[in-house]
């Protein structure tokens, strides 16, 4: 059989990259920024000798990439990089710094952000909540509070009133699965709980919050397209052991499908964030030939196809809202992007309704508990000067966006990077 050489995507496909407020804006004051500076956190970092290794500033989001002030230049750059879409998040603590009091100036700021995106040829995918919460809300129990769905729907409604006319695609929640597990089960992120009952409470509050916000958004703007960004993994039981299959079935059910299934009558599309390939059996085998990111995450582009095919069951359009890797030297990113896109293409050929790909991330950013050292950006940020510089993969990705696919000529042009 002749090997396929070009992989062209459907007309109108969205190409772009994503960010999140706390990770790039700088100057945020929320439960995360406070936690970063807390005694408990510093003690923990010292105990693990992480301060020695990376320095204290690595773990403080501070000015981040100053995207709050530089959004216009950043979007101009994204437009010049061939993107026609962008995903970013709103910072709740700026918009509602005091309970029930919404800051018109900040809402105006985000309206400017959306308009700047449009001017630069980018369709906005706006995330309403990408993890941090305002301090008043933290003090009321945060996502464990029974009132959280109500607070969240009120915030979403206010945002809609301010920006509803300018935005079509809304993502209510980013990765509810990851947030609830890291913050309430594994104790890694604020508020650092390890409590299964808190975890389940938060998980179900997130479901309720999405449904309440969906209703509030649709009431104001029936045409708005609303979904979440779901973190789906490829649980791989390819060795066909019985145990592997049982682990896979349980993991798929709870992690990949439960949340989406519960909200399926209240979502117009699925946002997919995909990073992980998890072997459910024989996890010790094959290591020698495997490729890993700077964070030690296995890079397995085929997984994207599996995850997309699995999402067909929800019968909704899919936008890939995050996918990427920490790769400071940009050694693996060009290969990773091209191989992943081939698998997105195959999934589309096999009936998955995929309508966009947003790489994580537009630029280097503050990687939560890890801090600044992991470099996820298509664009490199010099944190001393805040200067931006396109990595080689950003050039390659620009050509993909402009061609609307991976062509044979493009692969030839960039063969030194692959
Ligand atoms: C999150 C991003 C994060 C990325 C890389 C995703 O789970 O939504 O905020 O930076 O993964 O870890």
Tab-separated table of C-alpha atoms and ligand atoms in Angstrom:
chain	number	residue	atom	x	y	z
A	1	UNK	CA	0.000	0.000	0.000
A	2	UNK	CA	1.251	3.505	-0.816
A	3	UNK	CA	2.242	5.465	2.287
A	4	UNK	CA	0.126	8.581	2.835
A	5	UNK	CA	2.319	11.661	2.538
A	6	UNK	CA	0.025	14.649	3.104
A	7	UNK	CA	-2.575	15.112	5.824
A	8	UNK	CA	-5.028	17.867	4.992
A	9	UNK	CA	-7.618	19.030	7.507
A	10	UNK	CA	-11.272	20.030	6.977
A	11	UNK	CA	-12.015	23.527	5.706
A	12	UNK	CA	-12.476	26.017	8.553
A	13	UNK	CA	-10.360	23.975	10.982
A	14	UNK	CA	-9.193	26.038	13.963
A	15	UNK	CA	-5.439	26.208	14.544
A	16	UNK	CA	-3.883	27.946	17.492
A	17	UNK	CA	-2.464	27.707	20.990
A	18	UNK	CA	-3.720	28.023	24.569
A	19	UNK	CA	-2.762	29.789	27.770
A	20	UNK	CA	-4.307	30.306	31.214
A	21	UNK	CA	-4.479	33.541	33.209
A	22	UNK	CA	-2.519	32.563	36.305
A	23	UNK	CA	0.199	30.967	34.205
A	24	UNK	CA	0.940	33.945	31.943
A	25	UNK	CA	-0.737	37.157	33.078
A	26	UNK	CA	1.319	38.044	36.126
A	27	UNK	CA	0.176	40.088	39.107
A	28	UNK	CA	-2.648	37.798	40.149
A	29	UNK	CA	-3.855	37.639	43.738
A	30	UNK	CA	-5.795	34.466	44.376
A	31	UNK	CA	-5.643	31.253	46.409
A	32	UNK	CA	-2.726	29.988	44.287
A	33	UNK	CA	-0.572	33.102	44.538
A	34	UNK	CA	-1.086	33.087	48.311
A	35	UNK	CA	-0.296	29.392	48.575
A	36	UNK	CA	2.911	29.855	46.567
A	37	UNK	CA	4.210	32.160	49.300
A	38	UNK	CA	2.891	30.239	52.295
A	39	UNK	CA	5.142	28.811	55.013
A	40	UNK	CA	3.769	25.331	54.474
A	41	UNK	CA	4.643	25.421	50.795
A	42	UNK	CA	8.158	26.782	51.337
A	43	UNK	CA	8.854	24.173	53.984
A	44	UNK	CA	7.754	21.423	51.632
A	45	UNK	CA	9.933	22.749	48.803
A	46	UNK	CA	12.926	23.029	51.134
A	47	UNK	CA	12.408	19.504	52.395
A	48	UNK	CA	12.525	18.181	48.831
A	49	UNK	CA	15.587	20.365	48.147
A	50	UNK	CA	13.720	21.987	45.269
A	51	UNK	CA	14.646	25.511	46.289
A	52	UNK	CA	18.310	24.543	46.051
A	53	UNK	CA	17.738	23.095	42.622
A	54	UNK	CA	15.548	25.733	40.989
A	55	UNK	CA	15.711	28.804	43.259
A	56	UNK	CA	12.822	30.307	45.198
A	57	UNK	CA	11.625	32.515	42.330
A	58	UNK	CA	10.890	29.456	40.225
A	59	UNK	CA	7.928	28.731	42.464
A	60	UNK	CA	6.380	32.200	42.668
A	61	UNK	CA	4.166	33.144	39.713
A	62	UNK	CA	4.875	36.884	40.214
A	63	UNK	CA	4.961	38.737	36.893
A	64	UNK	CA	4.791	35.454	34.950
A	65	UNK	CA	5.039	36.479	31.261
A	66	UNK	CA	3.241	39.795	31.851
A	67	UNK	CA	0.604	38.771	29.331
A	68	UNK	CA	-1.900	40.961	31.197
A	69	UNK	CA	-0.121	43.994	29.730
A	70	UNK	CA	1.272	42.430	26.581
A	71	UNK	CA	-1.779	40.555	25.268
A	72	UNK	CA	-2.061	42.730	22.177
A	73	UNK	CA	1.526	42.068	21.091
A	74	UNK	CA	1.151	38.395	21.962
A	75	UNK	CA	-1.944	38.042	19.787
A	76	UNK	CA	-0.262	39.957	16.993
A	77	UNK	CA	2.536	37.417	17.189
A	78	UNK	CA	0.033	34.513	17.188
A	79	UNK	CA	-1.646	35.972	14.103
A	80	UNK	CA	1.733	36.238	12.399
A	81	UNK	CA	2.349	32.631	13.383
A	82	UNK	CA	-0.571	31.608	11.163
A	83	UNK	CA	-2.991	30.897	14.020
A	84	UNK	CA	-6.696	31.541	13.494
A	85	UNK	CA	-7.745	30.715	17.075
A	86	UNK	CA	-6.600	31.225	20.634
A	87	UNK	CA	-7.649	29.914	24.028
A	88	UNK	CA	-7.131	31.897	27.227
A	89	UNK	CA	-8.789	32.096	30.612
A	90	UNK	CA	-10.424	34.809	32.693
A	91	UNK	CA	-9.072	35.468	36.148
A	92	UNK	CA	-12.006	35.206	38.565
A	93	UNK	CA	-10.151	37.049	41.331
A	94	UNK	CA	-9.764	40.124	39.117
A	95	UNK	CA	-13.382	40.107	37.975
A	96	UNK	CA	-14.991	39.447	41.372
A	97	UNK	CA	-12.369	40.496	43.935
A	98	UNK	CA	-15.020	40.948	46.617
A	99	UNK	CA	-18.023	38.710	46.976
A	100	UNK	CA	-20.800	39.843	44.639
A	101	UNK	CA	-18.891	42.956	43.489
A	102	UNK	CA	-17.859	42.770	39.880
A	103	UNK	CA	-15.092	44.991	38.605
A	104	UNK	CA	-16.209	46.753	35.425
A	105	UNK	CA	-12.659	47.773	34.610
A	106	UNK	CA	-11.469	44.181	34.611
A	107	UNK	CA	-14.438	43.042	32.567
A	108	UNK	CA	-13.504	45.806	30.139
A	109	UNK	CA	-9.945	44.507	30.123
A	110	UNK	CA	-11.086	41.059	29.015
A	111	UNK	CA	-13.384	42.593	26.406
A	112	UNK	CA	-10.282	44.329	25.038
A	113	UNK	CA	-8.452	41.003	25.062
A	114	UNK	CA	-11.166	39.353	22.976
A	115	UNK	CA	-11.314	42.264	20.578
A	116	UNK	CA	-7.553	42.239	20.178
A	117	UNK	CA	-7.740	38.525	19.362
A	118	UNK	CA	-10.373	39.188	16.718
A	119	UNK	CA	-8.371	42.063	15.199
A	120	UNK	CA	-5.462	39.698	14.861
A	121	UNK	CA	-7.566	37.062	13.115
A	122	UNK	CA	-8.031	34.774	16.124
A	123	UNK	CA	-11.291	33.112	17.214
A	124	UNK	CA	-11.408	33.140	21.027
A	125	UNK	CA	-12.068	30.056	23.121
A	126	UNK	CA	-12.609	31.609	26.535
A	127	UNK	CA	-12.116	29.526	29.665
A	128	UNK	CA	-14.159	30.903	32.543
A	129	UNK	CA	-12.280	29.026	35.271
A	130	UNK	CA	-8.760	27.626	34.968
A	131	UNK	CA	-8.181	26.667	38.635
A	132	UNK	CA	-7.401	29.604	40.966
A	133	UNK	CA	-10.261	31.180	42.935
A	134	UNK	CA	-10.633	34.571	44.649
A	135	UNK	CA	-9.526	34.776	48.266
A	136	UNK	CA	-13.050	35.495	49.605
A	137	UNK	CA	-14.185	32.267	48.004
A	138	UNK	CA	-11.290	30.284	49.405
A	139	UNK	CA	-12.316	31.546	52.835
A	140	UNK	CA	-15.852	30.284	52.262
A	141	UNK	CA	-14.609	26.759	51.623
A	142	UNK	CA	-13.876	27.034	47.893
A	143	UNK	CA	-15.062	24.151	45.764
A	144	UNK	CA	-16.160	22.230	48.850
A	145	UNK	CA	-18.828	24.804	49.602
A	146	UNK	CA	-22.407	23.788	48.787
A	147	UNK	CA	-22.927	27.273	47.403
A	148	UNK	CA	-20.159	26.947	44.833
A	149	UNK	CA	-22.414	26.102	41.847
A	150	UNK	CA	-24.432	29.246	42.627
A	151	UNK	CA	-21.330	31.433	42.940
A	152	UNK	CA	-19.927	30.047	39.728
A	153	UNK	CA	-23.140	30.515	37.733
A	154	UNK	CA	-23.411	34.117	38.994
A	155	UNK	CA	-19.841	34.807	37.881
A	156	UNK	CA	-20.447	33.155	34.484
A	157	UNK	CA	-23.621	35.156	33.997
A	158	UNK	CA	-21.849	38.432	34.755
A	159	UNK	CA	-19.072	37.578	32.326
A	160	UNK	CA	-21.642	36.721	29.651
A	161	UNK	CA	-23.393	40.026	30.094
A	162	UNK	CA	-20.101	41.810	29.584
A	163	UNK	CA	-18.638	39.732	26.757
A	164	UNK	CA	-21.392	37.526	25.353
A	165	UNK	CA	-21.653	39.434	22.080
A	166	UNK	CA	-17.963	39.098	21.357
A	167	UNK	CA	-17.359	35.418	22.069
A	168	UNK	CA	-18.845	32.272	20.549
A	169	UNK	CA	-16.894	29.494	22.310
A	170	UNK	CA	-17.034	29.196	26.091
A	171	UNK	CA	-15.229	26.675	28.251
A	172	UNK	CA	-16.723	26.735	31.716
A	173	UNK	CA	-14.195	24.546	33.563
A	174	UNK	CA	-10.675	23.414	32.879
A	175	UNK	CA	-9.953	19.770	33.669
A	176	UNK	CA	-12.271	19.183	36.615
A	177	UNK	CA	-10.813	15.677	36.940
A	178	UNK	CA	-7.260	16.930	37.473
A	179	UNK	CA	-8.115	19.809	39.771
A	180	UNK	CA	-10.281	17.764	42.131
A	181	UNK	CA	-7.706	14.954	42.335
A	182	UNK	CA	-4.588	17.127	42.778
A	183	UNK	CA	-6.156	19.500	45.274
A	184	UNK	CA	-8.394	17.221	47.343
A	185	UNK	CA	-7.122	13.657	46.943
A	186	UNK	CA	-3.368	13.789	46.321
A	187	UNK	CA	-2.714	16.887	48.421
A	188	UNK	CA	-0.361	18.394	45.839
A	189	UNK	CA	-2.139	21.666	45.098
A	190	UNK	CA	-3.971	24.164	47.272
A	191	UNK	CA	-5.760	23.553	49.591
A	192	UNK	CA	-3.601	20.390	49.833
A	193	UNK	CA	-6.224	17.981	51.116
A	194	UNK	CA	-6.017	14.211	50.995
A	195	UNK	CA	-9.593	13.381	51.708
A	196	UNK	CA	-11.699	11.098	49.469
A	197	UNK	CA	-14.955	12.522	50.710
A	198	UNK	CA	-13.827	16.118	49.972
A	199	UNK	CA	-12.668	14.895	46.570
A	200	UNK	CA	-16.081	13.454	45.698
A	201	UNK	CA	-17.851	16.510	47.051
A	202	UNK	CA	-15.717	18.813	44.879
A	203	UNK	CA	-16.084	16.575	41.842
A	204	UNK	CA	-19.862	16.659	42.077
A	205	UNK	CA	-19.910	20.377	42.806
A	206	UNK	CA	-17.971	20.884	39.593
A	207	UNK	CA	-20.627	18.936	37.676
A	208	UNK	CA	-23.370	21.034	39.249
A	209	UNK	CA	-21.438	24.241	38.637
A	210	UNK	CA	-21.022	23.464	34.954
A	211	UNK	CA	-24.712	22.677	34.525
A	212	UNK	CA	-25.750	25.849	36.365
A	213	UNK	CA	-23.357	27.984	34.325
A	214	UNK	CA	-24.505	26.341	31.093
A	215	UNK	CA	-28.073	27.402	31.874
A	216	UNK	CA	-27.025	30.951	32.789
A	217	UNK	CA	-24.946	31.351	29.628
A	218	UNK	CA	-27.594	29.962	27.282
A	219	UNK	CA	-30.258	32.198	28.783
A	220	UNK	CA	-28.270	35.264	27.803
A	221	UNK	CA	-26.859	33.981	24.560
A	222	UNK	CA	-28.645	30.921	23.142
A	223	UNK	CA	-26.173	30.722	20.278
A	224	UNK	CA	-23.112	30.484	22.530
A	225	UNK	CA	-21.245	27.185	22.222
A	226	UNK	CA	-20.463	25.871	25.681
A	227	UNK	CA	-18.337	22.971	26.887
A	228	UNK	CA	-15.589	22.022	29.313
A	229	UNK	CA	-11.939	21.153	28.722
A	230	UNK	CA	-11.728	17.515	29.746
A	231	UNK	CA	-8.390	15.909	30.571
A	232	UNK	CA	-8.581	12.513	28.883
A	233	UNK	CA	-5.812	9.953	29.025
A	234	UNK	CA	-5.113	6.917	26.910
A	235	UNK	CA	-5.397	3.955	29.262
A	236	UNK	CA	-3.659	1.341	27.212
A	237	UNK	CA	-4.216	-2.366	27.841
A	238	UNK	CA	-2.661	-3.395	24.551
A	239	UNK	CA	-1.038	-6.499	25.992
A	240	UNK	CA	-4.519	-7.905	26.513
A	241	UNK	CA	-4.087	-9.165	30.042
A	242	UNK	CA	-7.304	-9.619	32.009
A	243	UNK	CA	-6.099	-7.381	34.841
A	244	UNK	CA	-5.044	-4.720	32.347
A	245	UNK	CA	-8.510	-4.738	30.858
A	246	UNK	CA	-10.201	-4.451	34.201
A	247	UNK	CA	-7.946	-1.516	35.198
A	248	UNK	CA	-8.594	0.123	31.847
A	249	UNK	CA	-12.374	-0.258	32.064
A	250	UNK	CA	-12.491	1.281	35.538
A	251	UNK	CA	-10.087	4.095	34.679
A	252	UNK	CA	-11.930	4.949	31.449
A	253	UNK	CA	-15.269	4.906	33.213
A	254	UNK	CA	-14.284	7.196	36.053
A	255	UNK	CA	-11.578	9.419	34.634
A	256	UNK	CA	-12.448	9.782	30.957
A	257	UNK	CA	-16.206	9.359	30.684
A	258	UNK	CA	-18.007	9.967	33.973
A	259	UNK	CA	-17.949	13.769	34.041
A	260	UNK	CA	-18.631	14.132	30.326
A	261	UNK	CA	-21.472	11.629	30.551
A	262	UNK	CA	-23.107	13.507	33.420
A	263	UNK	CA	-23.024	16.821	31.544
A	264	UNK	CA	-23.692	15.538	28.038
A	265	UNK	CA	-27.119	17.159	27.809
A	266	UNK	CA	-25.462	20.432	28.801
A	267	UNK	CA	-22.517	20.650	26.438
A	268	UNK	CA	-22.390	21.764	22.823
A	269	UNK	CA	-18.868	20.514	22.220
A	270	UNK	CA	-16.092	18.673	23.984
A	271	UNK	CA	-12.818	20.431	24.672
A	272	UNK	CA	-10.098	17.807	24.870
A	273	UNK	CA	-6.855	18.309	26.770
A	274	UNK	CA	-4.636	15.344	26.099
A	275	UNK	CA	-1.165	14.572	27.446
A	276	UNK	CA	-0.914	11.081	28.892
A	277	UNK	CA	-0.424	7.511	27.779
A	278	UNK	CA	-0.860	5.147	30.724
A	279	UNK	CA	0.059	1.515	30.388
A	280	UNK	CA	-2.433	-0.582	32.296
A	281	UNK	CA	-0.320	-3.698	31.955
A	282	UNK	CA	3.342	-4.436	31.177
A	283	UNK	CA	4.231	-0.928	32.325
A	284	UNK	CA	7.838	-2.032	32.757
A	285	UNK	CA	8.253	-3.082	29.095
A	286	UNK	CA	9.547	-1.088	26.120
A	287	UNK	CA	11.159	1.767	28.117
A	288	UNK	CA	14.315	1.703	26.007
A	289	UNK	CA	12.584	2.839	22.825
A	290	UNK	CA	10.335	5.374	24.457
A	291	UNK	CA	10.615	9.167	24.274
A	292	UNK	CA	10.025	11.406	27.284
A	293	UNK	CA	9.486	15.139	27.794
A	294	UNK	CA	11.632	17.282	30.115
A	295	UNK	CA	9.108	16.451	32.840
A	296	UNK	CA	9.488	12.722	32.271
A	297	UNK	CA	6.077	12.340	30.616
A	298	UNK	CA	6.038	9.614	27.968
A	299	UNK	CA	5.440	11.061	24.493
A	300	UNK	CA	3.145	8.752	22.595
A	301	UNK	CA	1.414	10.552	19.698
A	302	UNK	CA	-0.748	7.503	18.782
A	303	UNK	CA	-2.624	8.000	22.034
A	304	UNK	CA	-4.354	11.051	20.591
A	305	UNK	CA	-6.158	8.881	18.049
A	306	UNK	CA	-7.412	6.459	20.713
A	307	UNK	CA	-8.682	9.232	22.936
A	308	UNK	CA	-10.464	10.952	20.039
A	309	UNK	CA	-12.094	7.746	18.840
A	310	UNK	CA	-13.329	7.070	22.368
A	311	UNK	CA	-14.985	10.502	22.503
A	312	UNK	CA	-17.163	9.711	19.472
A	313	UNK	CA	-19.655	8.106	21.857
A	314	UNK	CA	-20.770	11.575	23.067
A	315	UNK	CA	-21.764	12.630	19.536
A	316	UNK	CA	-20.483	16.174	19.947
A	317	UNK	CA	-17.956	18.232	17.978
A	318	UNK	CA	-14.482	18.040	19.503
A	319	UNK	CA	-11.930	20.813	19.804
A	320	UNK	CA	-8.491	19.826	21.055
A	321	UNK	CA	-8.002	22.579	23.594
A	322	UNK	CA	-4.556	21.460	24.894
A	323	UNK	CA	-1.787	19.119	23.816
A	324	UNK	CA	1.933	19.669	24.121
A	325	UNK	CA	5.125	18.955	26.012
A	326	UNK	CA	7.847	20.514	28.129
A	327	UNK	CA	10.850	20.623	25.794
A	328	UNK	CA	13.235	23.467	26.489
A	329	UNK	CA	15.614	22.578	23.653
A	330	UNK	CA	12.729	22.191	21.174
A	331	UNK	CA	14.276	18.888	20.190
A	332	UNK	CA	11.161	16.722	20.332
A	333	UNK	CA	8.359	19.240	19.780
A	334	UNK	CA	8.569	19.366	15.946
A	335	UNK	CA	8.343	15.569	15.721
A	336	UNK	CA	5.656	15.441	18.391
A	337	UNK	CA	3.418	18.007	16.662
A	338	UNK	CA	3.640	16.340	13.274
A	339	UNK	CA	3.082	12.811	14.563
A	340	UNK	CA	0.201	13.870	16.794
A	341	UNK	CA	-1.490	15.680	13.920
A	342	UNK	CA	-1.228	12.588	11.740
A	343	UNK	CA	-3.186	10.749	14.396
A	344	UNK	CA	-5.741	13.535	14.685
A	345	UNK	CA	-6.130	13.246	10.931
A	346	UNK	CA	-6.654	9.492	11.119
A	347	UNK	CA	-9.291	9.924	13.807
A	348	UNK	CA	-11.107	12.416	11.562
A	349	UNK	CA	-10.923	9.926	8.679
A	350	UNK	CA	-12.509	7.379	10.981
A	351	UNK	CA	-15.396	9.619	11.867
A	352	UNK	CA	-14.293	11.707	14.867
A	353	UNK	CA	-15.754	15.202	14.455
A	354	UNK	CA	-12.592	17.149	15.333
A	355	UNK	CA	-12.760	20.836	14.459
A	356	UNK	CA	-9.675	22.423	15.950
A	357	UNK	CA	-6.237	21.939	17.506
A	358	UNK	CA	-4.893	24.352	20.124
A	359	UNK	CA	-1.349	23.577	21.179
A	360	UNK	CA	-0.236	23.982	24.790
A	361	UNK	CA	1.162	26.495	24.960
A	362	UNK	CA	1.477	29.720	23.013
A	363	UNK	CA	4.409	30.701	25.209
A	364	UNK	CA	6.430	29.499	28.191
A	365	UNK	CA	4.501	29.884	31.411
A	366	UNK	CA	4.191	29.137	35.115
A	367	UNK	CA	3.620	25.389	35.321
A	368	UNK	CA	1.653	25.270	38.617
A	369	UNK	CA	3.435	23.343	41.389
A	370	UNK	CA	6.494	22.824	39.160
A	371	UNK	CA	6.961	26.540	38.609
A	372	UNK	CA	8.735	28.133	35.670
A	373	UNK	CA	11.347	25.559	34.722
A	374	UNK	CA	9.222	23.392	32.364
A	375	UNK	CA	9.106	25.088	28.980
A	376	UNK	CA	5.873	24.350	27.126
A	377	UNK	CA	5.922	27.327	24.744
A	378	UNK	CA	5.933	27.481	20.979
A	379	UNK	CA	7.424	30.818	21.909
A	380	UNK	CA	10.278	31.072	24.380
A	381	UNK	CA	10.012	33.682	27.119
A	382	UNK	CA	13.124	35.222	28.635
A	383	UNK	CA	11.884	35.820	32.188
A	384	UNK	CA	14.524	38.506	32.813
A	385	UNK	CA	13.620	40.738	29.868
A	386	UNK	CA	10.199	39.210	29.091
A	387	UNK	CA	11.300	39.083	25.495
A	388	UNK	CA	9.500	36.563	23.273
A	389	UNK	CA	11.242	34.434	20.677
A	390	UNK	CA	9.687	31.867	18.355
A	391	UNK	CA	11.133	28.387	18.774
A	392	UNK	CA	11.854	26.447	15.554
A	393	UNK	CA	8.668	24.406	16.120
A	394	UNK	CA	6.654	27.648	16.056
A	395	UNK	CA	7.860	28.189	12.473
A	396	UNK	CA	6.959	24.655	11.531
A	397	UNK	CA	3.558	24.958	13.188
A	398	UNK	CA	2.961	28.249	11.373
A	399	UNK	CA	3.375	26.465	8.036
A	400	UNK	CA	0.966	23.731	9.172
A	401	UNK	CA	-1.649	26.345	10.142
A	402	UNK	CA	-1.261	28.209	6.855
A	403	UNK	CA	-1.386	25.019	4.769
A	404	UNK	CA	-4.272	23.659	6.853
A	405	UNK	CA	-2.391	20.399	7.277
A	406	UNK	CA	0.876	18.527	7.173
A	407	UNK	CA	2.089	18.380	3.576
A	408	UNK	CA	4.889	16.341	2.068
A	409	UNK	CA	6.739	19.560	1.123
A	410	UNK	CA	6.495	20.849	4.679
A	411	UNK	CA	7.962	17.664	6.103
A	412	UNK	CA	10.772	17.939	3.563
A	413	UNK	CA	11.372	21.621	4.431
A	414	UNK	CA	11.689	20.895	8.142
A	415	UNK	CA	13.377	17.495	7.910
A	416	UNK	CA	16.407	18.744	9.869
A	417	UNK	CA	14.162	19.310	12.881
A	418	UNK	CA	12.467	15.901	12.733
B	1	LIG	C1	-3.373	22.281	32.316
B	1	LIG	C2	-2.382	23.368	32.038
B	1	LIG	C3	-0.973	22.843	32.286
B	1	LIG	C4	-0.719	21.709	31.316
B	1	LIG	C5	0.673	21.107	31.403
B	1	LIG	C6	-2.965	20.937	31.735
B	1	LIG	O1	-3.360	19.924	32.587
B	1	LIG	O2	-4.648	22.646	31.901
B	1	LIG	O3	-2.681	24.462	32.845
B	1	LIG	O4	0.005	23.804	32.211
B	1	LIG	O5	-1.628	20.686	31.585
B	1	LIG	O6	0.852	20.479	32.625
